[in-house]
Tab-separated table of C-alpha atoms in Angstrom:
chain	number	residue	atom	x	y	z
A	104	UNK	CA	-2.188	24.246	-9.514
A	105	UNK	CA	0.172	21.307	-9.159
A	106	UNK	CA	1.833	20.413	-5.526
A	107	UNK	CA	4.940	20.617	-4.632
A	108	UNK	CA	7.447	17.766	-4.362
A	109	UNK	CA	7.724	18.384	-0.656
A	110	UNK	CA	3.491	18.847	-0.618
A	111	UNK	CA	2.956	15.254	-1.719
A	112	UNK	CA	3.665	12.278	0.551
A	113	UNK	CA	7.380	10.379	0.106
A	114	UNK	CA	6.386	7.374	1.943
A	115	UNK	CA	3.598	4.830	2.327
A	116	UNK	CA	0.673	5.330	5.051
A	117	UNK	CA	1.987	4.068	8.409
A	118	UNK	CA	-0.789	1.104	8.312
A	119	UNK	CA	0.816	-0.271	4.965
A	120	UNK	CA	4.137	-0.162	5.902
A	121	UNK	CA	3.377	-1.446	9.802
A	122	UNK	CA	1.080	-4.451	7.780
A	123	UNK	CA	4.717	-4.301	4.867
A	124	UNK	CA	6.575	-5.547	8.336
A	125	UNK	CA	4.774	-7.854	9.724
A	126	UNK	CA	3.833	-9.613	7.219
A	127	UNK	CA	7.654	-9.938	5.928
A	128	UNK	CA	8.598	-11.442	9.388
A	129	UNK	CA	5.284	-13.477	9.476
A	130	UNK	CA	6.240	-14.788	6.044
A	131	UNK	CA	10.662	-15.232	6.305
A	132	UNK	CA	8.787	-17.378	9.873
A	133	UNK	CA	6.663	-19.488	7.516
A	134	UNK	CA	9.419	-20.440	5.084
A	135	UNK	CA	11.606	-21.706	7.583
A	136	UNK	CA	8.895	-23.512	9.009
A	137	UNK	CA	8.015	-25.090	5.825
A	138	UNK	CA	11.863	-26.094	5.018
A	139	UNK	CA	11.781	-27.646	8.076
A	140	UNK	CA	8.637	-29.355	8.598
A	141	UNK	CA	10.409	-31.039	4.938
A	142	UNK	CA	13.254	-31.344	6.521
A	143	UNK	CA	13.064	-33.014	10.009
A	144	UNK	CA	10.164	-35.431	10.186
A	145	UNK	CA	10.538	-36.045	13.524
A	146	UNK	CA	9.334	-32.602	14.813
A	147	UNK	CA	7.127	-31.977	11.410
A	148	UNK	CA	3.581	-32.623	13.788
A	149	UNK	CA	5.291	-29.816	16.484
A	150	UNK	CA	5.901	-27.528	13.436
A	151	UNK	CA	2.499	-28.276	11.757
A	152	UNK	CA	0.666	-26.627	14.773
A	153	UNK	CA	3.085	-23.221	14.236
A	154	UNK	CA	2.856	-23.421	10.673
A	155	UNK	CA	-0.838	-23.714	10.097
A	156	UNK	CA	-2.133	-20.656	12.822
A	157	UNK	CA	0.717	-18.687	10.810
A	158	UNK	CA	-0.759	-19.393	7.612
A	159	UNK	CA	-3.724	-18.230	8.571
A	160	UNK	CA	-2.521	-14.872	9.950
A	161	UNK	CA	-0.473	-14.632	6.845
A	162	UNK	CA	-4.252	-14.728	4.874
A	163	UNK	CA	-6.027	-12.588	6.948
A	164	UNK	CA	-3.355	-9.483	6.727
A	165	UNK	CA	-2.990	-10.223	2.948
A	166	UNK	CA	-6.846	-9.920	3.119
A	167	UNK	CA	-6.524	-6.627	4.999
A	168	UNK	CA	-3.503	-5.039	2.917
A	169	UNK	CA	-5.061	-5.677	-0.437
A	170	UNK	CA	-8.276	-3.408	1.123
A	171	UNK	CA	-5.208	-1.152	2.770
A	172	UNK	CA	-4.027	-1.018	-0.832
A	173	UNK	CA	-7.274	0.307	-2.217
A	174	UNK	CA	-7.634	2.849	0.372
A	175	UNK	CA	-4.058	4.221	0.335
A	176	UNK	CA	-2.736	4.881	-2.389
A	177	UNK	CA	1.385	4.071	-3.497
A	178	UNK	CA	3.086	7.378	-2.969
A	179	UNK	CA	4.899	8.336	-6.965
A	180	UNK	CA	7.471	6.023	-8.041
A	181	UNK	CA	9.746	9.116	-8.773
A	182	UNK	CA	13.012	8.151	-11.024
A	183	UNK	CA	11.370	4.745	-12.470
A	184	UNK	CA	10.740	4.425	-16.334
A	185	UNK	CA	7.189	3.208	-17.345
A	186	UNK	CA	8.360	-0.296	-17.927
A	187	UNK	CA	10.272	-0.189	-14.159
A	188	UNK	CA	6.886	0.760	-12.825
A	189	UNK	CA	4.748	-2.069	-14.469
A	190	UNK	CA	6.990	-4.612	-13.672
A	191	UNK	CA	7.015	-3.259	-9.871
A	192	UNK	CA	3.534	-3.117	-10.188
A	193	UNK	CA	2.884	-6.778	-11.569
A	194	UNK	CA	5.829	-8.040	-8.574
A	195	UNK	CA	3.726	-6.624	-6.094
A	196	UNK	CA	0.041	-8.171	-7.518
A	197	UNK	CA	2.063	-11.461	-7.962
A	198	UNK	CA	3.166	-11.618	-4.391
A	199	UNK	CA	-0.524	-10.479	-3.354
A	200	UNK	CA	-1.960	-13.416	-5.169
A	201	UNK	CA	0.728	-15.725	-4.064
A	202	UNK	CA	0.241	-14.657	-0.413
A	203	UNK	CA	-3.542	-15.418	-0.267
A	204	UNK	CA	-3.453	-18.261	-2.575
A	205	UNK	CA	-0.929	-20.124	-0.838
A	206	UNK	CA	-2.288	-20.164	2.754
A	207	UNK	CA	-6.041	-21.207	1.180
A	208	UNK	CA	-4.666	-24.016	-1.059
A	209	UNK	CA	-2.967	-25.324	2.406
A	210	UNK	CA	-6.182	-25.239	4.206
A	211	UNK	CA	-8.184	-26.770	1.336
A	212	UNK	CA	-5.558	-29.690	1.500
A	213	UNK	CA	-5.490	-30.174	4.862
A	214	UNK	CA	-9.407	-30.606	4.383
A	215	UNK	CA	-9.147	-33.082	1.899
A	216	UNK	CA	-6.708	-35.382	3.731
A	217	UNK	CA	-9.134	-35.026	6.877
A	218	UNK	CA	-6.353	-33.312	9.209
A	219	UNK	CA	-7.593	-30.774	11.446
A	220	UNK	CA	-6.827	-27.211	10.909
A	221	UNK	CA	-6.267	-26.009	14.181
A	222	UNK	CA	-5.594	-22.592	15.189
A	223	UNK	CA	-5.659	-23.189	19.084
A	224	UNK	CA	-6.261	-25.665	21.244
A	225	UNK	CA	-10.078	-24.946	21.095
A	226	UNK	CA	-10.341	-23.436	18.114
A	227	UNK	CA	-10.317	-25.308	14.466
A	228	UNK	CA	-11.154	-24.102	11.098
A	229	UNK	CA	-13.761	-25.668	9.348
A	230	UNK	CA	-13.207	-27.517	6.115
A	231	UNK	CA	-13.160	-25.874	2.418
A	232	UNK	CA	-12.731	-29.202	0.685
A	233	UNK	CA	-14.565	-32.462	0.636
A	234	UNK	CA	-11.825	-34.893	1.775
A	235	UNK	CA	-10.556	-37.174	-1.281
A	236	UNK	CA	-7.076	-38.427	-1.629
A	237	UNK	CA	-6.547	-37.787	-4.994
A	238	UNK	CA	-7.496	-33.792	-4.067
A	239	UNK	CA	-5.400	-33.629	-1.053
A	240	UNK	CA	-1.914	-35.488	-3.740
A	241	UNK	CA	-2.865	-32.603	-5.862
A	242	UNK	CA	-3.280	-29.584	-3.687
A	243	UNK	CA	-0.026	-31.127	-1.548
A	244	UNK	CA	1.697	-30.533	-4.772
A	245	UNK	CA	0.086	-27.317	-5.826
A	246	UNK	CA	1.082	-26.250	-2.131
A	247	UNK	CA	4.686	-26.844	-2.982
A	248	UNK	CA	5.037	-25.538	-5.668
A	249	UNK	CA	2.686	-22.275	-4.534
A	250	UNK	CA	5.915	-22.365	-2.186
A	251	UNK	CA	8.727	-21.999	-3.974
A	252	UNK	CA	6.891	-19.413	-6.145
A	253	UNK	CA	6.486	-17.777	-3.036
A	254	UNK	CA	9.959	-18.190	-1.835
A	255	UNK	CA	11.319	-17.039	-5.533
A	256	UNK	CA	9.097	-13.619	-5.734
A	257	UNK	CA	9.902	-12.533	-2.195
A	258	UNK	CA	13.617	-13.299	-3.168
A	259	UNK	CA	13.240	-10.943	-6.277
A	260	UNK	CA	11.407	-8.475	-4.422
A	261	UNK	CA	14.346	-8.156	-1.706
A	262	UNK	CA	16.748	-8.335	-4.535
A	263	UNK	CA	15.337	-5.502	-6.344
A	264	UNK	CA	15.306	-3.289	-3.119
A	265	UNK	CA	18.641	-4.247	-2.732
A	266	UNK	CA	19.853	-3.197	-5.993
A	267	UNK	CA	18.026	0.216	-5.123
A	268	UNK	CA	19.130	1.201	-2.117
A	269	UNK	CA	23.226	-0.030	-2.884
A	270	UNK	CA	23.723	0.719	-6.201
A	271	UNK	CA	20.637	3.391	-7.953
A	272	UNK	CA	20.930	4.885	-4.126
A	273	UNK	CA	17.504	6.103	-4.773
A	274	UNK	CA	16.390	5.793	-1.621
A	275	UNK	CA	13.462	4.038	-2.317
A	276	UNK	CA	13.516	2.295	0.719
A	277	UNK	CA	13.023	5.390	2.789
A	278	UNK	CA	9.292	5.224	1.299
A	279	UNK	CA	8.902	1.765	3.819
A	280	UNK	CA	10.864	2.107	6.751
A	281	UNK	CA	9.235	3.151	9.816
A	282	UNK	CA	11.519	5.484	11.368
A	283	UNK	CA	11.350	9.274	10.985
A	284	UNK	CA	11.393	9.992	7.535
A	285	UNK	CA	14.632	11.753	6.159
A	286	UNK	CA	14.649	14.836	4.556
A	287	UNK	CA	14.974	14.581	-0.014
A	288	UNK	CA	17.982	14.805	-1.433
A	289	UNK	CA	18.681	17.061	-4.283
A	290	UNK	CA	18.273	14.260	-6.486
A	291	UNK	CA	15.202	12.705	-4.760
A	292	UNK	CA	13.668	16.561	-5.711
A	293	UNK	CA	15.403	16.332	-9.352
A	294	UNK	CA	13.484	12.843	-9.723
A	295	UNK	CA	10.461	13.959	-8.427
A	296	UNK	CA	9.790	16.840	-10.392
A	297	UNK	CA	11.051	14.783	-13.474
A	298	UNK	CA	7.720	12.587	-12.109
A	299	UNK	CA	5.635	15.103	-12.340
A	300	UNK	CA	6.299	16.680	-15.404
A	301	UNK	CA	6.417	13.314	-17.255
């Protein structure tokens, strides 16, 4: 016997989307920092000591929501052809990857130029790279361009939600926010049981 639409859960578990939240301030905060450590050498050793505890917060959640991931399940992606679901699917993997690849190719490059990583005043992280100049040229440019891959899948991941929520009007949001979650429209239950039939 099958559940019904209203049985199943609409939205994420409250720990994804709390850790969806964060880590979308944590990250918007990191890009600015990075455009501007680029952009103002003056302050760029004041913006290093934000940027690189950030980074490292930004690891340890992706860290945590990729095990969040395994233990909660997506709720149904109800209205969204096969092909719309593996693309959402591979954006979301991409920005995982990106988001835990991008913070440990910084730290690995700040150990091969010999900077310390510090996280506080006391408190430094110990180096994952043997320090060599030619390393720390390459990882400097991997880091970049890590960046801007970054900066280009987040953009097509807001885009997307965008185009959902102001022109499909599928709600999809809803299944993210944190507020109290809104009762299904008529077509939300069409789609659905479309889902579940298909």
């Amino acid at each position: 016997m099958s559940d019904s639409p209203t049985d199943r859960p609409t939205r994420y578990a409250f720990t994804s989307r709390l850790l969806h939240w964060t880590m979308a301030i944590l990250v918007i905060a990191q890009l600015f920092l990075g455009v501007a450590m680029v952009a103002s050498l003056d302050a760029y050793h004041l913006l290093r000591t934000v940027h690189q505890p950030l980074g490292f917060a930004i690891l340890v959640l992706a860290v945590v929501r990729i095990g969040n991931r395994i233990v909660h399940r997506p709720p149904p992606s109800a209205g969204m052809r096969p092909a719309e679901r593996m693309v959402a699917i591979g954006s979301e993997y991409l920005l995982y990857g990106l988001l835990v690849l991008q913070p440990v190719t910084g730290w690995a490059m700040l150990s091969a130029g010999g900077f310390p990583i510090g996280l506080t005043a006391q408190l430094s992280l110990p180096a994952i790279a043997p320090r060599d100049p030619d390393l720390y040229s390459v990882l400097r440019q991997s880091h970049t361009l890590l960046g801007y891959l970054l900066f280009a899948a987040f953009t097509a991941h807001l885009c997307a939600v965008l185009f959902h929520t102001f022109v499909l009007r599928d709600r999809i949001l809803g299944r993210m926010t944190m507020g109290r979650r809104a009762r299904p429209t008529p077509l939300q239950r069409r789609q659905d049981q479309e889902f579940r039939v298909s």
